[in-house]
Coordinates of C-alpha atoms in Angstrom, one line a residue:
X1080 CA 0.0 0.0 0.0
X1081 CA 1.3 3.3 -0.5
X1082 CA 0.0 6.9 -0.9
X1083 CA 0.3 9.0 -4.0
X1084 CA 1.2 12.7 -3.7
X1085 CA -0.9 15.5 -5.2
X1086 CA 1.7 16.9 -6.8
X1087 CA 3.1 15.7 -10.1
X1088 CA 6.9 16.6 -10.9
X1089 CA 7.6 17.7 -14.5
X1090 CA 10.5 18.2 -16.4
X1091 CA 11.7 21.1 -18.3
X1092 CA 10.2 20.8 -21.7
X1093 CA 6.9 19.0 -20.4
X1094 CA 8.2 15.5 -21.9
X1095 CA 9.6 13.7 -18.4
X1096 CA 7.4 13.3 -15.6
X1097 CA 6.7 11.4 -12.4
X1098 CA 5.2 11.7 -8.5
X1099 CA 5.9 11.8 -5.1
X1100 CA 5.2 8.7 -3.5
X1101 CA 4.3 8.5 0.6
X1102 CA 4.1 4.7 2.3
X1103 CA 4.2 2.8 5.1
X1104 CA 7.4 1.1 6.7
X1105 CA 7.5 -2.6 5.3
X1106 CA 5.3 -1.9 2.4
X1107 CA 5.7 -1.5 -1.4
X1108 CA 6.4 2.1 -3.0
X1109 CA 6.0 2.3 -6.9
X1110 CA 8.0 4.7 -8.9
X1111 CA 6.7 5.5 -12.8
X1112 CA 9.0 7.7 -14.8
X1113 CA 6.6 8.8 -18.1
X1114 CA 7.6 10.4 -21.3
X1115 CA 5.6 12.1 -23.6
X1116 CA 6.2 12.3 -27.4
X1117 CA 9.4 10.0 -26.9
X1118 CA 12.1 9.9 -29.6
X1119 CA 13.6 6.8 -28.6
X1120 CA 15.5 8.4 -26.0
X1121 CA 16.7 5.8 -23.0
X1122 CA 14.8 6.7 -20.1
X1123 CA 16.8 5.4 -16.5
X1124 CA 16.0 5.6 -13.0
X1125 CA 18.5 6.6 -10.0
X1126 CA 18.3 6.0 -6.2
X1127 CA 18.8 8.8 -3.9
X1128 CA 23.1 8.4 -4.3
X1129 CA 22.7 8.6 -8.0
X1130 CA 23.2 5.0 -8.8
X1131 CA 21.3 3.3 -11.1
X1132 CA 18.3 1.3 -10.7
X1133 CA 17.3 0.2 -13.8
X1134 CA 18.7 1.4 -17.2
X1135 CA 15.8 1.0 -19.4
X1136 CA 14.8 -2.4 -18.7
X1137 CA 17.8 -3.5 -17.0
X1138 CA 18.3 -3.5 -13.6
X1139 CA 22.3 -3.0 -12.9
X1140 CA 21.3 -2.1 -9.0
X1141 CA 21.8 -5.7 -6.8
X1142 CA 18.7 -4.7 -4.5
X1143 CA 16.0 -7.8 -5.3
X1144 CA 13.5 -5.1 -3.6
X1145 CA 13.5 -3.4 -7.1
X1146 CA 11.5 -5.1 -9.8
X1147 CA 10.3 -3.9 -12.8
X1148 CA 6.8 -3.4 -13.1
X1149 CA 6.2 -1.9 -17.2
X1150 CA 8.6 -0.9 -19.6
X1151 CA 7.9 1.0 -22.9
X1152 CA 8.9 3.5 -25.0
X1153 CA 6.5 6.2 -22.2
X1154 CA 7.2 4.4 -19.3
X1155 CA 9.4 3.1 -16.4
X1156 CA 7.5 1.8 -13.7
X1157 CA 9.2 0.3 -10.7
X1158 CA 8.0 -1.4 -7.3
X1159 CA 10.4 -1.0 -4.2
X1160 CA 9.1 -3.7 -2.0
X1161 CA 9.7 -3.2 2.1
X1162 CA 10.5 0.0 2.4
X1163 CA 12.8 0.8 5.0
X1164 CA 13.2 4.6 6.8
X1165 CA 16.6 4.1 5.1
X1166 CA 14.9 3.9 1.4
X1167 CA 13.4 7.4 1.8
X1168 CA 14.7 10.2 -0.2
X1169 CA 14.8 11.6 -3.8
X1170 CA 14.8 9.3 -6.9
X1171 CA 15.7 10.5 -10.3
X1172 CA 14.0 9.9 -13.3
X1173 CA 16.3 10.5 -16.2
X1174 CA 15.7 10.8 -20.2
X1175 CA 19.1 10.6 -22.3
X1176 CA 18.3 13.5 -24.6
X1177 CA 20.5 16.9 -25.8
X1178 CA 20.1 18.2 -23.4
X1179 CA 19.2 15.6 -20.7
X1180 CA 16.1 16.1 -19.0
X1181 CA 15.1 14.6 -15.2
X1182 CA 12.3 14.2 -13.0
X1183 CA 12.1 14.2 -9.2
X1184 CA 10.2 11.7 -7.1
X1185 CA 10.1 11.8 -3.1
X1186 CA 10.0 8.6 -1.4
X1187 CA 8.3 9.8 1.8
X1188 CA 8.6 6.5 4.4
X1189 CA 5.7 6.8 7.4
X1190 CA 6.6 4.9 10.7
X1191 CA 3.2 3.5 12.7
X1192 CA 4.0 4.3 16.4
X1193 CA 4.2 1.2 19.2
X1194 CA 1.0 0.6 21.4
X1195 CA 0.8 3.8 23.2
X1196 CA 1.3 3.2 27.3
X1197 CA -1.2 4.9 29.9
X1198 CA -0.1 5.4 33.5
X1199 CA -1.4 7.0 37.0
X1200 CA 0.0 8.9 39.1
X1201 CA -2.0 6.4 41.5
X1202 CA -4.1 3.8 41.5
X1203 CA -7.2 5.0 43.5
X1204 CA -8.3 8.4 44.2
X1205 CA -10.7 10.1 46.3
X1206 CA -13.5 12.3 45.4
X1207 CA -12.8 15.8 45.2
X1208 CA -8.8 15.3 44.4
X1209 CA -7.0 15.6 41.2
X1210 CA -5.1 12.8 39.5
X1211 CA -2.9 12.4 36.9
X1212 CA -2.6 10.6 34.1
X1213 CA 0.5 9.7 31.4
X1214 CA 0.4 8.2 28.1
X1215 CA 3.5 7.6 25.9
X1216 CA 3.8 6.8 22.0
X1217 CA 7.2 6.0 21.2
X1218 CA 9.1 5.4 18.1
X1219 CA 6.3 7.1 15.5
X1220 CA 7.3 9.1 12.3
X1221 CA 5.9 11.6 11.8
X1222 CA 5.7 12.7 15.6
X1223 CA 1.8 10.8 16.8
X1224 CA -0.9 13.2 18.0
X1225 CA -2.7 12.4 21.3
X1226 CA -6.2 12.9 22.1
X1227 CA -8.0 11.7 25.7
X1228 CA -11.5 11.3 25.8
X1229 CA -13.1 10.4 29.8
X1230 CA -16.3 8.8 28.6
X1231 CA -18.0 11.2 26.5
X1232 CA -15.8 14.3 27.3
X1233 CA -13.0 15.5 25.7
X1234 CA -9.6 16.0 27.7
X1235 CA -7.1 18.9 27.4
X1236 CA -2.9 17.3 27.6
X1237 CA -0.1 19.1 28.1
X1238 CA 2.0 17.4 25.0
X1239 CA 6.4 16.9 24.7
X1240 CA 7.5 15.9 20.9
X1241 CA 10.9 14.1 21.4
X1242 CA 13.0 13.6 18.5
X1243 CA 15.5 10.6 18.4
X1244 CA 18.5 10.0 16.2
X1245 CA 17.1 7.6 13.8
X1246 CA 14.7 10.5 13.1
X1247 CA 12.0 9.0 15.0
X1248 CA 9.3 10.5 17.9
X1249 CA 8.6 9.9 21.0
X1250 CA 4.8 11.7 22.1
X1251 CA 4.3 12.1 26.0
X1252 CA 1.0 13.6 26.9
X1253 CA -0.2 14.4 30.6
X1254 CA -3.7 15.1 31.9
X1255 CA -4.9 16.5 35.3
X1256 CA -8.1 16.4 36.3
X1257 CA -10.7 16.4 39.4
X1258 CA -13.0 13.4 40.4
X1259 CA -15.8 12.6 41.8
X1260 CA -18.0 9.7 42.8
X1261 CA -19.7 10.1 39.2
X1262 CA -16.6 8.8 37.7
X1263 CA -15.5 5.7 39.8
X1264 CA -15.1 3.2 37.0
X1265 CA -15.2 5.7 34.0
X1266 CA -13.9 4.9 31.1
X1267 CA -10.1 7.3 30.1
X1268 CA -8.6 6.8 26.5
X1269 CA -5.5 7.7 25.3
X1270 CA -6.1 8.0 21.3
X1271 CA -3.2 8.0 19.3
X1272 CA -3.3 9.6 15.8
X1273 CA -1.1 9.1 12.9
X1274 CA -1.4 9.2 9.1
X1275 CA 0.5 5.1 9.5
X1276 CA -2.2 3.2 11.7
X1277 CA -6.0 3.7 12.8
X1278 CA -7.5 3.1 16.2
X1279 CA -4.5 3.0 18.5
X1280 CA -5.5 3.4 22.1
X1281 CA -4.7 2.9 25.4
X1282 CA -7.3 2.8 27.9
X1283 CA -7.7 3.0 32.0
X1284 CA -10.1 2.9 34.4
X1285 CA -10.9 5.6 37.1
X1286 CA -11.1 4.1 41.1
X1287 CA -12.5 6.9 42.7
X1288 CA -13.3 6.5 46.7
X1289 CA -16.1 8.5 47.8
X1290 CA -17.6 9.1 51.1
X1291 CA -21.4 7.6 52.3
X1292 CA -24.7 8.3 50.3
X1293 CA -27.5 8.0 52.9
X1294 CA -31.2 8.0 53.0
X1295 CA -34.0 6.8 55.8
X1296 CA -36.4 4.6 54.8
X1297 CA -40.2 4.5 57.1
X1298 CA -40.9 0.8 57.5
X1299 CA -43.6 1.5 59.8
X1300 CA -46.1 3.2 59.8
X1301 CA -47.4 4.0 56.1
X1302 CA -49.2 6.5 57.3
X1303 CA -49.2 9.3 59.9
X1304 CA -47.2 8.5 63.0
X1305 CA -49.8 8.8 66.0
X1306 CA -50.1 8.3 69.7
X1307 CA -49.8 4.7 70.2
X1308 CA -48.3 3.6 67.1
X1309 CA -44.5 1.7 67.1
X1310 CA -41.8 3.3 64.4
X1311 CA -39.7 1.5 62.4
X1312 CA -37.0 3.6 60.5
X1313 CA -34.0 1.4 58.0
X1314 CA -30.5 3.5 57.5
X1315 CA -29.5 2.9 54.1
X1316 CA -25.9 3.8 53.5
X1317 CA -24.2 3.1 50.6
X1318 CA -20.1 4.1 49.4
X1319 CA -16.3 3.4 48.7
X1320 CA -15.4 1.2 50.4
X1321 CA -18.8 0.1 52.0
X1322 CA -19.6 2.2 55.4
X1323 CA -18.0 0.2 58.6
X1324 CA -20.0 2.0 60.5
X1325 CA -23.6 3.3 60.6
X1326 CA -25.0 5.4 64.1
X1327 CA -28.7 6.4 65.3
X1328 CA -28.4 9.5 67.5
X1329 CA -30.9 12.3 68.6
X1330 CA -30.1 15.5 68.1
X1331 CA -29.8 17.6 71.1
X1332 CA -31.7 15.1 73.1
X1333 CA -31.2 11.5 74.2
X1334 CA -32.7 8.3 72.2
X1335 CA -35.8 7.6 74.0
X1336 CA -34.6 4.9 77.0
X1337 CA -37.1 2.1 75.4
X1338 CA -35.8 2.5 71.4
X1339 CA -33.9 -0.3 70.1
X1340 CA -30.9 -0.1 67.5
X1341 CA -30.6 -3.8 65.5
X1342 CA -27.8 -2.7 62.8
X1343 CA -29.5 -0.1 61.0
X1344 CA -32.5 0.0 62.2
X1345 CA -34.2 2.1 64.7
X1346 CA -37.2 0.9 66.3
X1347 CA -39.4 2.7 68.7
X1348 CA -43.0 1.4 70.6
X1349 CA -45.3 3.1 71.6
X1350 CA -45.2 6.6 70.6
X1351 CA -46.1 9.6 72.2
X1352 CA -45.8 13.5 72.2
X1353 CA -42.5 13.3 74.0
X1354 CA -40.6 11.6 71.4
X1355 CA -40.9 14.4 68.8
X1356 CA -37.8 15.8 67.3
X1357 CA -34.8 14.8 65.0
X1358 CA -33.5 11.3 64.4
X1359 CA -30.3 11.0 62.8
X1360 CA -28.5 8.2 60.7
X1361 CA -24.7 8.9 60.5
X1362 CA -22.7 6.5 58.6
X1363 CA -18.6 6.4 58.2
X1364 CA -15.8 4.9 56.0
X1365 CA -12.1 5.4 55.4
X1366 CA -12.7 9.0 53.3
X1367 CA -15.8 10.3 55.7
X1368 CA -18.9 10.4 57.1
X1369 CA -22.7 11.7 56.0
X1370 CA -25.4 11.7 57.9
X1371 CA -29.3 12.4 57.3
X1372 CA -32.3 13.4 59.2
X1373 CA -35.7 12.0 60.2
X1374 CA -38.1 14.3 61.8
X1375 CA -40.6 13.0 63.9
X1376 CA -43.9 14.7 64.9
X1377 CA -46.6 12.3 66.7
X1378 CA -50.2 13.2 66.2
X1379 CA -53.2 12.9 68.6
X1380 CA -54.8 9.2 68.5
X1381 CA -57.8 8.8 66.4
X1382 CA -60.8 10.2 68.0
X1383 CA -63.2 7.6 67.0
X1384 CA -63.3 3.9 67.1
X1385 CA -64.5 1.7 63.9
X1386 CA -67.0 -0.2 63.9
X1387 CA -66.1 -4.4 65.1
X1388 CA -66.1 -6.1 61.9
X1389 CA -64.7 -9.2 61.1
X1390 CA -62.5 -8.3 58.0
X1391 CA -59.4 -7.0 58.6
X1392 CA -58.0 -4.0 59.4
X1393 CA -56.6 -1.7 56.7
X1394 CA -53.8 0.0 58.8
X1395 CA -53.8 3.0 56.3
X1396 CA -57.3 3.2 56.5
X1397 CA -57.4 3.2 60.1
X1398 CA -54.7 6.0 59.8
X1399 CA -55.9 8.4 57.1
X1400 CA -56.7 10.9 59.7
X1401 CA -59.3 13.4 60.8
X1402 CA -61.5 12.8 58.0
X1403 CA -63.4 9.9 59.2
X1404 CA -65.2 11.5 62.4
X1405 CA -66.2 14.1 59.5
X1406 CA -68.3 11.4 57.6
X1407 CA -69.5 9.9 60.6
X1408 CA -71.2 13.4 61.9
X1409 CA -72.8 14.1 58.4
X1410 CA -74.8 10.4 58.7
X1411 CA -76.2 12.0 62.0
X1412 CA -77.3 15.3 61.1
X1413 CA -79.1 13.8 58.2
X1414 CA -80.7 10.7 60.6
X1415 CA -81.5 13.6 62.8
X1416 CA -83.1 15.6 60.3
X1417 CA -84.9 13.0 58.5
X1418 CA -86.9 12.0 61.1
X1419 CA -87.9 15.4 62.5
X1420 CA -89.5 15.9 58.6
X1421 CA -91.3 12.5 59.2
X1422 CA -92.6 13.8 62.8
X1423 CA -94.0 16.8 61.0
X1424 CA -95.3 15.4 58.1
X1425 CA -97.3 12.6 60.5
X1426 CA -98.5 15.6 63.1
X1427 CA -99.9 17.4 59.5
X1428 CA -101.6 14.4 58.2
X1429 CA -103.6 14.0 61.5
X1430 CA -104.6 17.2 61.8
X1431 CA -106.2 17.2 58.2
X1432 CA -108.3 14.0 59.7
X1433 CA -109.3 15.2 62.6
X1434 CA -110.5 18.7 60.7
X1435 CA -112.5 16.8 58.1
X1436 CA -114.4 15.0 60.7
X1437 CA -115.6 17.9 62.7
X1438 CA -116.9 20.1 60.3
X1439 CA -119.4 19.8 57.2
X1440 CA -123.2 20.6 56.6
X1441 CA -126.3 19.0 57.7
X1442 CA -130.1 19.1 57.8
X1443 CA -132.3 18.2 60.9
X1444 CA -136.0 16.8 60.2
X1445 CA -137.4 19.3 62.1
X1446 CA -135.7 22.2 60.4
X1447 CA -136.9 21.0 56.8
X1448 CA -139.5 23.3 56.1
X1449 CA -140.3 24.5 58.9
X1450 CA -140.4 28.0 58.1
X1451 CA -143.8 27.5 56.1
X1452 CA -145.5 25.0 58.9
X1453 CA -148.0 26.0 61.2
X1454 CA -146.6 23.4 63.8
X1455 CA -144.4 20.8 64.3
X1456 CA -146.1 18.0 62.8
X1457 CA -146.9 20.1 59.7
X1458 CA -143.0 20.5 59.6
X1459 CA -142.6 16.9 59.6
X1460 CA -144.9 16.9 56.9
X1461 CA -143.3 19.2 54.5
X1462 CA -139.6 17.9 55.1
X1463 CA -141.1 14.0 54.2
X1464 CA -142.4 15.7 51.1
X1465 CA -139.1 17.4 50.0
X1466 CA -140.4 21.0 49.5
X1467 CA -138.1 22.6 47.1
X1468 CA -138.6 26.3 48.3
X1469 CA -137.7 25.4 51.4
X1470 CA -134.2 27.3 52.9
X1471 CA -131.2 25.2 54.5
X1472 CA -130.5 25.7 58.1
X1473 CA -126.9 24.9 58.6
X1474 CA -124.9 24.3 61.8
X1475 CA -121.0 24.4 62.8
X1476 CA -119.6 22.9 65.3
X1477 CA -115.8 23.1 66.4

């Protein structure tokens, strides 16, 4: 494999011409010499110390690496197989006319770099602190360019070029940064790029040591802590390394005489007013300690009992608070109210019986009429007979 150079070298007179060539150490460079509008003039190629390679299609050179590749009257083409560091330099192609003309080509040799090397300054860290880290390409021509990349983010190096005497590089790159818990275990390359190899890394992971995360967790109740009620709190402490040691304290007061510490866990029976305030959970390792807080505030025992039944209880329905005696009220206003409505609605119906007993219009015998008798037994006469004309008499009574 080898790289052809975007520059094309012709000779005075436009009639020799040839290219640059760029390739990789151990591979094969190919050198064409081209005439154009050739007289049969000899064309030849020379090495860099103006010996000759081939003379048309003769190769006086003992170097096997040469062979000849084509050979006409408007071309030389040769392959140099293996190139070396020592094979770079300037070839000559060379047409035997009056006067001679020549044609320059570059032999340009690249040199891959070794596996880069990646190094701490140490091998664990803790949070907050800066490390250092060192990667190394050695023996690379042209000099290696190094990138670092920490997961997703790109690093800034401080970069030293060293030049040896076989006209090789050495790269040394150095990185500083700070770290915290986020990047125990993180991912740091050390990319190497150069024109002579693809995807050369190095890669290291980050040991960062980081001090407690903690949190409380309420095993007990779900609900509202009340009067009564037992609490059961979990300390959950997690870090690096793994906390030795984990503490339930009260601040500014003592730990009620009756709690019991299992562990992490705090347990408390019985609860009442007195046992309000702050619980802590403190938890150490080797690079510190964290702590977090529970406040606890007891609330008045439920005010009414439920009902005996024989399901069971629903603790968080037993718990929801103050909003239960609320319900219960409501059902007795209404039972209250529905059967004072009932009370009057009985007392009116009586009342409309008893009235349309009592009163209502009637006719006596006697009274039938007796406004046109002489006497009583002509009255009686004329009420059997159903005068017409006679009036109503009507009484009331209350």
């Amino acid at each position: 494999r080898f790289f052809g150079s975007c520059r094309i070298n012709i000779a005075q007179g436009q009639n020799l011409a040839t290219d640059n060539v760029t390739v990789i150490e151990g591979e094969t460079a190919t050198i064409s010499c081209r005439v154009r509008n050739n007289d049969d003039s000899v064309i030849q190629l020379l090495n860099p110390n103006r010996q000759t390679i081939y003379f048309k299609d003769v190769r006086p050179l003992k170097d096997s690496r040469f062979q000849l590749v084509n050979f006409s009257d408007n071309e030389l083409r040769v392959s140099l197989s293996n190139v070396s560091l020592s094979d770079e330099g300037r070839y000559v192609c060379q047409l035997y006319t009056d006067p001679p003309q020549e044609a320059y080509a570059d032999i340009t040799v690249l040199v891959p770099p070794g596996s880069p090397i990646i190094e701490s300054r140490e091998d664990v860290v803790s949070e907050g602190n800066e490390t250092e880290l060192t990667c190394t390409a050695i023996g690379g021509k042209p000099a290696a360019y190094i990138r670092w990349m920490k997961g997703e983010e790109e690093l800034t190096g401080e970069t030293t070029v060293e030049e040896t005497y076989d006209r090789m590089f050495t790269v040394t790159s150095r990185v500083r940064f700070s770290v915290t818990k986020e990047d125990d275990g993180m991912p740091v390359d050390c990319i190497i790029d150069h024109p002579a190899v693809k995807d050369l890394l190095a890669q290291r992971h980050l040991e960062v040591l980081y001090k407690p995360e903690v949190k409380i967790v309420v095993t007990y109740p779900e609900g509202l802590t009340r009067e009564g009620d037992n609490l059961d709190l979990t300390c959950i402490a997690e870090g690096k390394p793994h906390p030795h040691q984990i503490n339930w304290l009260r601040v500014d007061e003592d730990v009620p005489p009756h709690a019991v510490v299992t562990g992490s866990d705090l347990y408390i029976e019985n609860l009442n007013k007195s046992y309000n305030g702050t619980y802590r959970c403190v938890a150490s390792n080797a690079v510190g300690e964290a702590y977090v807080d529970y406040i606890l505030y007891v609330h008045d025992a439920p005010t009414t009992i439920p009902t005996p039944t024989t399901n069971p209880v629903n603790t968080q329905d037993s718990r929801a608070g103050e909003g239960a005696p609320q319900k219960i009220d409501h059902a007795v206003i209404g039972g209250v109210v529905a059967v004072v409505m009932f009370a009057i609605l009985c007392a009116l119906i009586v009342l409309g019986r008893y009235f349309a007993r009592h009163k209502g219009t009637y006719f006596t015998h006697e009274a039938k009429g007796a406004d046109d008798a002489a006497d009583a037994d002509t009255a009686i006469i004329n009420a059997e007979g159903g005068h017409n004309n006679t009036d109503e008499k009507k009484e009331y009574y209350i």
